[in-house]
Coordinates of C-alpha atoms and ligand atoms in Angstrom, one line a residue:
X1406 CA -20.4 63.8 42.0
X1407 CA -22.5 66.9 42.9
X1408 CA -24.7 68.6 40.3
X1409 CA -22.7 71.8 40.9
X1410 CA -19.4 70.0 40.1
X1411 CA -20.9 68.5 37.0
X1412 CA -22.1 71.9 35.7
X1413 CA -18.7 73.5 36.3
X1414 CA -17.0 70.7 34.4
X1415 CA -19.4 70.8 31.5
X1416 CA -19.1 74.5 31.2
X1417 CA -15.3 74.3 31.3
X1418 CA -15.2 71.6 28.6
X1419 CA -17.2 73.8 26.3
X1420 CA -14.7 76.6 26.8
X1421 CA -11.7 74.4 26.0
X1422 CA -13.3 72.3 23.3
X1423 CA -12.2 74.6 20.3
X1424 CA -8.6 74.1 21.5
X1425 CA -8.8 70.5 22.5
X1426 CA -5.8 69.5 20.2
X1427 CA -3.5 72.1 21.7
X1428 CA -4.7 71.2 25.2
X1429 CA -3.9 67.5 24.7
X1430 CA -0.4 68.3 23.3
X1431 CA 0.3 70.5 26.2
X1432 CA -0.9 67.8 28.7
X1433 CA 1.5 65.2 27.2
X1434 CA 4.4 67.7 27.0
X1435 CA 3.9 68.5 30.8
X1436 CA 3.6 64.8 31.6
X1437 CA 6.7 63.7 29.8
X1438 CA 8.7 66.7 31.1
X1439 CA 7.8 65.9 34.7
X1440 CA 8.2 62.1 34.3
X1441 CA 10.2 61.2 31.1
X1442 CA 10.0 57.5 31.8
X1443 CA 6.2 57.6 31.2
X1444 CA 6.9 58.3 27.5
X1445 CA 7.9 54.6 27.0
X1446 CA 4.3 53.5 27.8
X1447 CA 3.0 55.3 24.8
X1448 CA 3.3 54.6 21.0
X1449 CA 6.3 56.2 19.2
X1450 CA 4.0 58.4 17.1
X1451 CA 1.1 59.7 19.1
X1452 CA -0.6 62.1 16.6
X1453 CA -3.6 60.1 15.7
X1454 CA -4.2 58.6 19.2
X1455 CA -3.6 61.7 21.2
X1456 CA -7.2 62.9 21.6
X1457 CA -8.4 59.7 23.3
X1458 CA -8.0 61.0 26.8
X1459 CA -10.0 64.1 25.9
X1460 CA -12.6 62.0 24.2
X1461 CA -12.8 59.9 27.3
X1462 CA -13.4 63.0 29.4
X1463 CA -16.2 64.1 27.1
X1464 CA -17.8 60.7 27.4
X1465 CA -17.4 60.7 31.2
X1466 CA -19.0 64.1 31.5
X1467 CA -21.8 63.0 29.2
X1468 CA -22.5 60.0 31.5
X1469 CA -22.3 61.9 34.8
X1470 CA -25.9 61.3 35.6
X1471 CA -25.7 57.6 34.8
X1472 CA -23.5 56.3 37.6
X1473 CA -23.9 52.6 36.5
X1474 CA -22.8 53.2 32.9
X1475 CA -20.0 55.4 34.1
X1476 CA -18.5 53.0 36.6
X1477 CA -18.9 50.1 34.0
X1478 CA -17.0 52.2 31.4
X1479 CA -14.2 53.3 33.8
X1480 CA -13.9 49.8 35.2
X1481 CA -13.3 48.4 31.7
X1482 CA -10.9 51.3 31.0
X1483 CA -9.0 50.6 34.2
X1484 CA -8.7 46.9 33.4
X1485 CA -7.6 47.7 29.9
X1486 CA -4.9 50.1 31.1
X1487 CA -3.1 47.2 32.7
X1488 CA -1.9 46.2 29.3
X1489 CA -0.2 49.6 28.8
X1490 CA 1.8 48.9 32.1
X1491 CA 0.0 51.8 33.8
X1492 CA 0.3 51.6 37.6
X1493 CA -1.8 53.1 40.3
X1494 CA 1.0 55.5 41.3
X1495 CA 0.9 57.1 37.7
X1496 CA -2.6 58.5 38.2
X1497 CA -1.8 61.4 40.5
X1498 CA 0.7 62.9 38.1
X1499 CA -1.6 62.4 35.1
X1500 CA -4.4 64.2 37.1
X1501 CA -2.1 67.1 38.0
X1502 CA -0.9 67.6 34.4
X1503 CA -4.5 67.3 33.1
X1504 CA -5.7 70.0 35.5
X1505 CA -2.7 72.2 34.6
X1506 CA -3.4 71.8 30.9
X1507 CA -7.2 72.6 31.4
X1508 CA -6.2 75.7 33.4
X1509 CA -3.9 77.0 30.7
X1510 CA -6.6 76.8 27.9
X1511 CA -9.5 78.1 30.0
X1512 CA -8.4 81.7 30.1
X1513 CA -10.1 83.9 32.7
X1514 CA -12.9 81.4 33.1
X1515 CA -10.6 79.2 35.3
X1516 CA -11.0 79.6 39.1
X1517 CA -10.5 77.6 42.3
X1518 CA -14.1 76.2 42.1
X1519 CA -13.5 74.8 38.6
X1520 CA -10.1 73.4 39.6
X1521 CA -11.6 71.7 42.7
X1522 CA -14.5 70.2 40.6
X1523 CA -12.0 68.7 38.2
X1524 CA -9.8 67.5 41.0
X1525 CA -12.8 65.6 42.7
X1526 CA -14.0 64.2 39.3
X1527 CA -10.6 63.0 38.3
X1528 CA -9.9 61.4 41.7
X1529 CA -13.3 59.6 41.5
X1530 CA -12.6 58.4 37.9
X1531 CA -9.0 57.3 38.8
X1532 CA -10.4 55.4 41.9
X1533 CA -12.8 53.4 39.7
X1534 CA -10.1 52.6 37.2
X1535 CA -7.5 51.5 39.7
X1536 CA -10.0 49.6 41.8
X1537 CA -11.1 47.6 38.8
X1538 CA -7.5 47.1 37.7
X1539 CA -6.6 45.7 41.2
X1540 CA -9.6 43.3 41.1
X1541 CA -8.6 42.1 37.6
X1542 CA -5.0 41.6 38.6
X1543 CA -6.1 38.9 41.0
X1544 CA -7.5 36.7 38.2
X1545 CA -6.1 37.8 34.8
X1546 CA -2.7 38.7 33.3
X1547 CA -2.2 42.3 32.2
X1548 CA -2.3 41.0 28.6
X1549 CA -2.1 37.6 26.9
X1550 CA 0.7 36.5 24.6
X1551 CA -0.1 34.3 21.7
X1552 CA 1.3 32.6 18.6
X1553 CA 0.0 32.9 15.1
X1554 CA -0.8 29.3 14.1
X1555 CA -2.5 30.0 10.8
X1556 CA -2.4 32.9 8.3
X1557 CA -4.5 32.9 5.1
X1558 CA -4.9 35.5 2.4
X1559 CA -8.3 35.1 0.8
X1560 CA -7.8 38.4 -1.0
X1561 CA -4.8 40.7 -1.5
X1562 CA -5.8 43.1 1.2
X1563 CA -7.3 40.6 3.7
X1564 CA -5.8 38.1 6.1
X1565 CA -7.5 35.5 8.2
X1566 CA -5.2 35.2 11.2
X1567 CA -5.6 32.5 13.8
X1568 CA -3.9 33.0 17.2
X1569 CA -3.3 30.5 20.0
X1570 CA -3.1 32.4 23.3
X1571 CA -0.6 30.9 25.7
X1572 CA -3.2 30.9 28.5
X1573 CA -7.0 30.7 28.5
X1574 CA -8.5 33.8 27.0
X1575 CA -12.0 34.6 28.3
X1576 CA -14.4 36.2 25.8
X1577 CA -17.9 36.0 24.4
X1578 CA -18.9 35.8 20.7
X1579 CA -19.3 39.3 19.3
X1580 CA -16.5 40.8 21.3
X1581 CA -13.2 42.2 20.1
X1582 CA -9.6 42.0 21.3
X1583 CA -6.9 44.7 21.1
X1584 CA -3.8 43.4 19.4
X1585 CA -0.1 44.5 19.6
X1586 CA 2.3 43.2 17.0
X1587 CA 6.1 42.9 17.3
X1588 CA 6.5 45.3 14.4
X1589 CA 4.7 48.2 16.1
X1590 CA 5.3 48.0 19.9
X1591 CA 2.9 50.0 22.1
X1592 CA 0.5 50.3 19.2
X1593 CA -2.7 48.5 20.0
X1594 CA -5.6 48.1 17.5
X1595 CA -9.0 46.4 18.0
X1596 CA -10.0 43.3 15.9
X1597 CA -13.2 41.4 16.3
X1598 CA -12.9 37.8 17.1
X1599 CA -14.5 35.8 14.3
X1600 CA -15.2 32.6 16.1
X1601 CA -17.2 31.7 19.1
X1602 CA -15.3 30.2 22.1
X1603 CA -14.9 26.5 21.8
X1604 CA -12.8 23.8 23.3
X1605 CA -9.6 24.5 21.3
X1606 CA -9.0 28.0 22.6
X1607 CA -8.0 29.4 19.1
X1608 CA -9.0 33.0 18.1
X1609 CA -9.5 33.9 14.5
X1610 CA -9.3 37.5 13.2
X1611 CA -10.3 38.9 9.8
X1612 CA -8.0 41.8 9.0
X1613 CA -8.3 44.2 6.1
X1614 CA -5.1 46.2 5.3
X1615 CA -6.0 49.9 5.1
X1616 CA -3.9 52.2 3.0
X1617 CA -0.8 53.2 5.1
X1618 CA -2.3 51.5 8.1
X1619 CA 0.4 50.3 10.5
X1620 CA -1.0 47.3 12.3
X1621 CA -3.4 46.1 9.7
X1622 CA -0.6 46.0 7.0
X1623 CA 1.7 44.2 9.4
X1624 CA -0.9 41.6 10.2
X1625 CA -1.9 41.1 6.5
X1626 CA 1.5 41.4 4.7
X1627 CA 4.2 40.7 7.3
X1628 CA 2.8 38.2 9.8
X1629 CA 3.6 34.6 9.4
X1630 CA 2.9 31.4 11.3
X1631 CA 5.0 31.3 14.4
X1632 CA 5.0 35.1 14.9
X1633 CA 3.9 36.2 18.4
X1634 CA 1.4 38.9 19.3
X1635 CA -0.1 40.3 22.5
X1636 CA -3.8 40.5 23.2
X1637 CA -5.6 42.9 25.5
X1638 CA -8.7 41.7 27.4
X1639 CA -11.8 41.1 25.4
X1640 CA -14.1 44.1 25.1
X1641 CA -17.4 45.0 23.6
X1642 CA -21.1 44.8 24.6
X1643 CA -22.3 43.3 21.3
X1644 CA -23.1 39.9 22.9
X1645 CA -26.3 37.9 22.6
X1646 CA -28.5 37.3 25.6
X1647 CA -29.5 33.6 25.0
X1648 CA -32.4 33.9 27.4
X1649 CA -34.2 36.0 24.8
X1650 CA -36.4 34.5 22.1
X1651 CA -36.6 37.3 19.5
X1652 CA -35.3 36.8 16.0
X1653 CA -31.8 38.0 15.5
X1654 CA -30.8 40.4 12.6
X1655 CA -27.1 40.6 11.7
X1656 CA -26.0 43.4 9.4
X1657 CA -22.4 43.3 8.4
X1658 CA -20.1 45.2 6.0
X1659 CA -16.6 44.1 4.9
X1660 CA -14.6 42.5 7.7
X1661 CA -17.4 43.6 10.0
X1662 CA -18.7 40.1 9.3
X1663 CA -16.2 38.7 11.9
X1664 CA -18.1 39.3 15.1
X1665 CA -21.4 38.3 13.5
X1666 CA -20.0 35.0 12.3
X1667 CA -19.0 34.4 15.9
X1668 CA -22.5 35.3 17.1
X1669 CA -24.1 32.9 14.6
X1670 CA -21.7 30.1 15.7
X1671 CA -22.6 30.7 19.3
X1672 CA -26.3 30.5 18.6
X1673 CA -25.6 27.2 16.7
X1674 CA -23.7 25.9 19.7
X1675 CA -26.3 27.0 22.2
X1676 CA -29.0 25.3 20.0
X1677 CA -31.6 28.0 20.6
X1678 CA -34.7 28.2 18.3
X1679 CA -34.0 31.8 17.3
X1680 CA -34.4 32.7 13.7
X1681 CA -31.3 34.5 12.4
X1682 CA -31.2 36.7 9.3
X1683 CA -27.7 37.8 8.1
X1684 CA -27.4 40.7 5.6
X1685 CA -23.8 41.1 4.4
X1686 CA -22.7 44.0 2.2
X1687 CA -19.4 44.4 0.3
X1688 CA -18.3 47.0 -2.2
X1689 CA -16.8 44.3 -4.5
X1690 CA -17.5 40.7 -5.2
X1691 CA -14.2 39.6 -3.7
X1692 CA -15.3 41.2 -0.5
X1693 CA -17.8 38.4 0.0
X1694 CA -14.9 35.9 0.7
X1695 CA -15.9 35.3 4.3
X1696 CA -19.4 34.1 3.6
X1697 CA -18.8 30.4 2.5
X1698 CA -19.0 28.9 6.0
X1699 CA -22.2 30.8 6.8
X1700 CA -23.8 29.8 3.5
X1701 CA -22.9 26.2 4.1
X1702 CA -24.4 26.3 7.6
X1703 CA -27.5 28.0 6.1
X1704 CA -28.0 25.0 3.8
X1705 CA -28.0 22.7 6.7
X1706 CA -30.3 24.5 9.2
X1707 CA -33.7 26.0 8.9
X1708 CA -33.1 28.9 11.3
X1709 CA -30.5 30.8 9.3
X1710 CA -30.8 32.9 6.2
X1711 CA -27.9 34.7 4.6
X1712 CA -28.3 37.5 2.1
X1713 CA -25.2 38.9 0.5
X1714 CA -25.3 42.2 -1.3
X1715 CA -22.6 43.8 -3.5
X1716 CA -22.8 47.5 -4.2
X1717 CA -23.0 47.3 -8.0
X1718 CA -23.8 43.7 -8.9
X1719 CA -27.2 42.0 -8.5
X1720 CA -26.8 38.7 -6.5
X1721 CA -30.1 36.8 -6.5
X1722 CA -31.8 40.0 -7.1
X1723 CA -30.1 41.9 -4.3
X1724 CA -27.8 44.8 -5.0
X1725 CA -26.9 48.2 -3.6
X1726 CA -25.7 49.6 -0.2
X1727 CA -26.7 47.3 2.7
X1728 CA -28.8 50.0 4.4
X1729 CA -30.9 50.4 1.2
X1730 CA -31.3 46.6 1.1
X1731 CA -32.5 46.6 4.7
X1732 CA -35.0 49.4 3.9
X1733 CA -36.3 47.1 1.1
X1734 CA -36.6 44.0 3.2
X1735 CA -37.8 45.5 6.5
X1736 CA -39.6 46.0 8.8
X1737 CA -37.9 43.8 11.3
X1738 CA -40.4 43.9 14.2
X1739 CA -39.1 42.6 17.5
X1740 CA -35.7 41.7 16.3
X1741 CA -32.4 42.1 18.2
X1742 CA -30.2 43.7 15.6
X1743 CA -26.4 43.4 15.6
X1744 CA -24.5 45.8 13.3
X1745 CA -20.8 45.7 12.4
X1746 CA -18.6 47.3 9.8
X1747 CA -17.5 50.7 8.6
X1748 CA -18.8 53.5 10.8
X1749 CA -20.9 55.1 8.0
X1750 CA -22.5 51.7 7.3
X1751 CA -23.3 51.1 11.0
X1752 CA -24.7 54.7 11.4
X1753 CA -26.8 54.4 8.2
X1754 CA -28.1 50.9 9.0
X1755 CA -29.0 52.0 12.5
X1756 CA -30.9 55.0 11.1
X1757 CA -32.8 52.8 8.7
X1758 CA -33.7 50.3 11.4
X1759 CA -35.0 53.0 13.7
X1760 CA -37.0 54.5 10.8
X1761 CA -38.5 51.0 10.3
X1762 CA -39.6 51.0 14.0
X1763 CA -36.9 49.0 15.8
X1764 CA -36.3 50.6 19.2
X1765 CA -32.8 51.8 19.8
X1766 CA -32.2 49.4 22.8
X1767 CA -32.7 46.5 20.4
X1768 CA -29.9 47.8 18.1
X1769 CA -26.4 46.7 19.2
X1770 CA -23.1 47.7 17.8
X1771 CA -19.5 48.4 18.8
X1772 CA -18.4 51.9 19.6
X1773 CA -18.9 54.7 17.1
X1774 CA -17.1 58.0 17.8
X1775 CA -18.6 61.1 19.1
X1776 CA -16.2 63.6 20.6
X1777 CA -14.8 67.0 19.9
X1778 CA -15.1 68.0 16.3
X1779 CA -18.4 66.2 15.8
X1780 CA -21.1 68.7 14.9
X1781 CA -24.1 68.6 17.3
X1782 CA -26.3 67.7 14.4
X1783 CA -24.2 64.6 13.7
X1784 CA -24.3 63.8 17.4
X1785 CA -28.1 64.0 17.5
X1786 CA -28.2 61.7 14.5
X1787 CA -25.9 59.1 15.9
X1788 CA -27.2 55.7 16.9
X1789 CA -27.8 55.0 20.6
X1790 CA -26.5 51.5 20.5
X1791 CA -24.5 50.3 23.5
X1792 CA -21.2 51.9 24.0
X1793 CA -22.0 54.2 21.2
X1794 CA -19.9 57.2 22.2
X1795 CA -16.4 55.7 22.5
X1796 CA -14.7 55.4 19.2
X1797 CA -15.1 54.6 15.5
X1798 CA -15.0 51.2 14.0
X1799 CA -13.0 51.2 10.9
X1800 CA -13.1 48.0 8.9
Ligands
FAD3026 C1 -14.3 47.7 18.0 C2 -13.5 47.6 16.7 C3 -13.4 46.4 16.1 C4 -12.6 46.3 14.9 N1 -12.5 45.1 14.2 C5 -11.8 45.0 13.1 C6 -11.8 43.8 12.3 O1 -12.3 42.8 12.7 N2 -11.0 43.8 11.2 C7 -10.4 44.9 10.7 O2 -9.7 44.8 9.7 N3 -10.4 46.1 11.4 C8 -11.1 46.2 12.5 N4 -11.1 47.4 13.2 C9 -10.3 48.5 12.8 C10 -8.9 48.3 13.4 O3 -8.9 48.5 14.8 C11 -7.9 49.4 12.9 O4 -8.4 50.6 13.1 C12 -7.5 49.2 11.4 O5 -6.9 47.9 11.2 C13 -6.5 50.3 11.0 O6 -5.4 50.2 11.8 P1 -3.9 50.5 11.3 O7 -3.0 50.5 12.4 O8 -3.6 49.6 10.2 O9 -4.1 51.9 10.6 P2 -3.6 53.3 11.3 O10 -2.2 53.3 11.3 O11 -4.4 53.5 12.5 O12 -4.2 54.3 10.2 C14 -3.4 54.7 9.1 C15 -4.2 55.6 8.2 O13 -5.3 54.9 7.7 C16 -6.5 55.6 8.0 N5 -7.5 54.5 8.2 C17 -7.7 53.8 9.3 N6 -8.7 52.9 9.1 C18 -9.1 53.1 7.8 C19 -10.1 52.4 7.0 N7 -10.8 51.4 7.5 N8 -10.2 52.8 5.7 C20 -9.4 53.8 5.2 N9 -8.5 54.5 6.0 C21 -8.3 54.1 7.2 C22 -6.2 56.4 9.2 O14 -7.1 57.5 9.3 C23 -4.8 56.8 9.0 O15 -4.7 57.9 8.1 C24 -11.9 47.5 14.4 C25 -12.0 48.7 15.1 C26 -12.8 48.7 16.2 C27 -12.9 50.1 17.0
HEM3027 C1 -8.9 59.0 34.7 C2 -7.8 58.7 34.1 C3 -7.6 58.2 32.7 C4 -8.5 58.2 31.7 C5 -9.9 58.7 31.7 C6 -7.8 57.6 30.5 C7 -8.3 57.4 29.3 C8 -7.7 56.7 28.3 C9 -8.4 56.3 27.0 C10 -9.8 56.5 26.7 C11 -7.4 55.7 26.3 C12 -7.6 55.0 24.9 C13 -7.9 53.5 25.2 C14 -8.1 52.7 24.0 O1 -8.1 53.2 22.9 O2 -8.2 51.4 24.2 C15 -6.2 55.7 27.0 C16 -5.0 55.2 26.5 C17 -3.8 55.2 27.2 N1 -3.6 55.7 28.5 FE1 -5.0 56.5 29.7 N2 -6.5 57.3 30.9 C18 -6.3 57.7 32.2 C19 -5.2 57.5 33.0 C20 -4.0 57.1 32.5 C21 -2.7 57.1 33.2 C22 -2.6 57.4 34.7 C23 -1.8 56.7 32.4 C24 -0.3 56.5 32.8 C25 0.6 57.2 32.2 C26 -2.4 56.4 31.1 C27 -1.7 56.0 30.0 C28 -2.3 55.6 28.8 C29 -1.6 54.9 27.7 C30 -0.1 54.5 27.7 C31 -2.6 54.7 26.7 C32 -2.3 54.1 25.3 C33 -2.2 55.3 24.4 C34 -2.2 54.9 22.9 O3 -2.4 53.7 22.6 O4 -2.1 55.8 22.2 N3 -3.7 56.7 31.2 N4 -6.4 56.3 28.2

């Protein structure tokens, strides 16, 4: 994309940003008016999800200078869109409705040059998405179906759900899958896979029911052994490079422990000599339920240390928010840090680690939102971990 197109698009996004919500509603209204059958591809209630397209545009514009990151992101997005039953022929109409909605909310700043810049950018983005989707279709299904083969409730609001996919499900320790349940068709939510890939092909998820949450409550309170779910392709960049030798620092909060357990398991399978330090914070004592396996492993091997912290109880002398505990135990020179849990915990832990001198490129975490509605000061403060601008983790 030319520098001129990039500048026109950035300036236009600034104009429409204050009315992003209305713009997105208008976009979907136009889309469903012109092609009513497309409504079936989306969830029944779209209120909370509606701004994702706009957030994606903000991200794309932010990465315009970084062609490699951009094509990686759009490729993953295109592959992921296969599970929504999106086809290549849908892209043209979506592009037309998007440009029409942008025009409507740009007032007199809209002109042919801006329209052409958007047209070219959308065509390029759609080309990367459909190209990646086509390549993926040659080797993978659009989604995986699977059966729940175990369902445990270690606490009232938590379920450990084990799924057996019908076909081989490729993933790396530290990644997450999106899950669609039979109770909320078309509603996909991300859940980290809590075990490293092994011979039996099972996937374990640790799900916390959030108040009034659709999918989490269904998985915790309704799901039973024998129920079937769908899985999108594994995503997430929080994977360990086993060629490295640095010590590994895992920092988890709540069910954020899931991907870090998988990472520790993978390190154990690989048999590397890396020292691994796990800090795990929970707001209550019962939140520490998931730690038993790790503590048992730590008793048997010399390379693993596990330090639980509960907000208001001293455990072996450790208490308080996990970021404060980190500040007390640091510095962690030369570590590769992996952070997972509620967004505030990830943001705060990342800040603490950077203050303690750990370079941003050694701090890894799943997506944390920055989009419209995020004040620039918050944006400047946000961590620069991989994939950091996509979306918030809520555990
Ligand atoms: C990369 C990634 C990995 C994730 N991994 C896990 C995981 O391993 N385990 C897990 O349990 N969750 C995980 N999540 C969160 C999960 O994807 C869902 O967001 C969560 O289960 C809520 O979905 P829901 O459909 O139940 O709630 P929704 O129907 O989406 O939300 C209902 C209401 O609850 C609010 N809400 C949503 N989340 C929370 C929260 N955490 N606390 C309080 N209110 C909330 C919403 O704002 C809304 O008002 C992960 C998220 C991401 C992005
Ligand atoms: C350049 C083009 C496009 C971009 C940048 C884009 C971006 C996005 C993003 C970021 C998401 C959220 C993904 C997630 O949370 O996992 C999403 C979801 C979705 N997109 Fe697209 N998209 C594009 C084209 C299309 C097209 C052509 C269709 C076809 C109608 C489509 C239909 C959907 C559907 C059905 C969802 C799920 C919505 C939901 O769960 O609420 N998208 N898109």
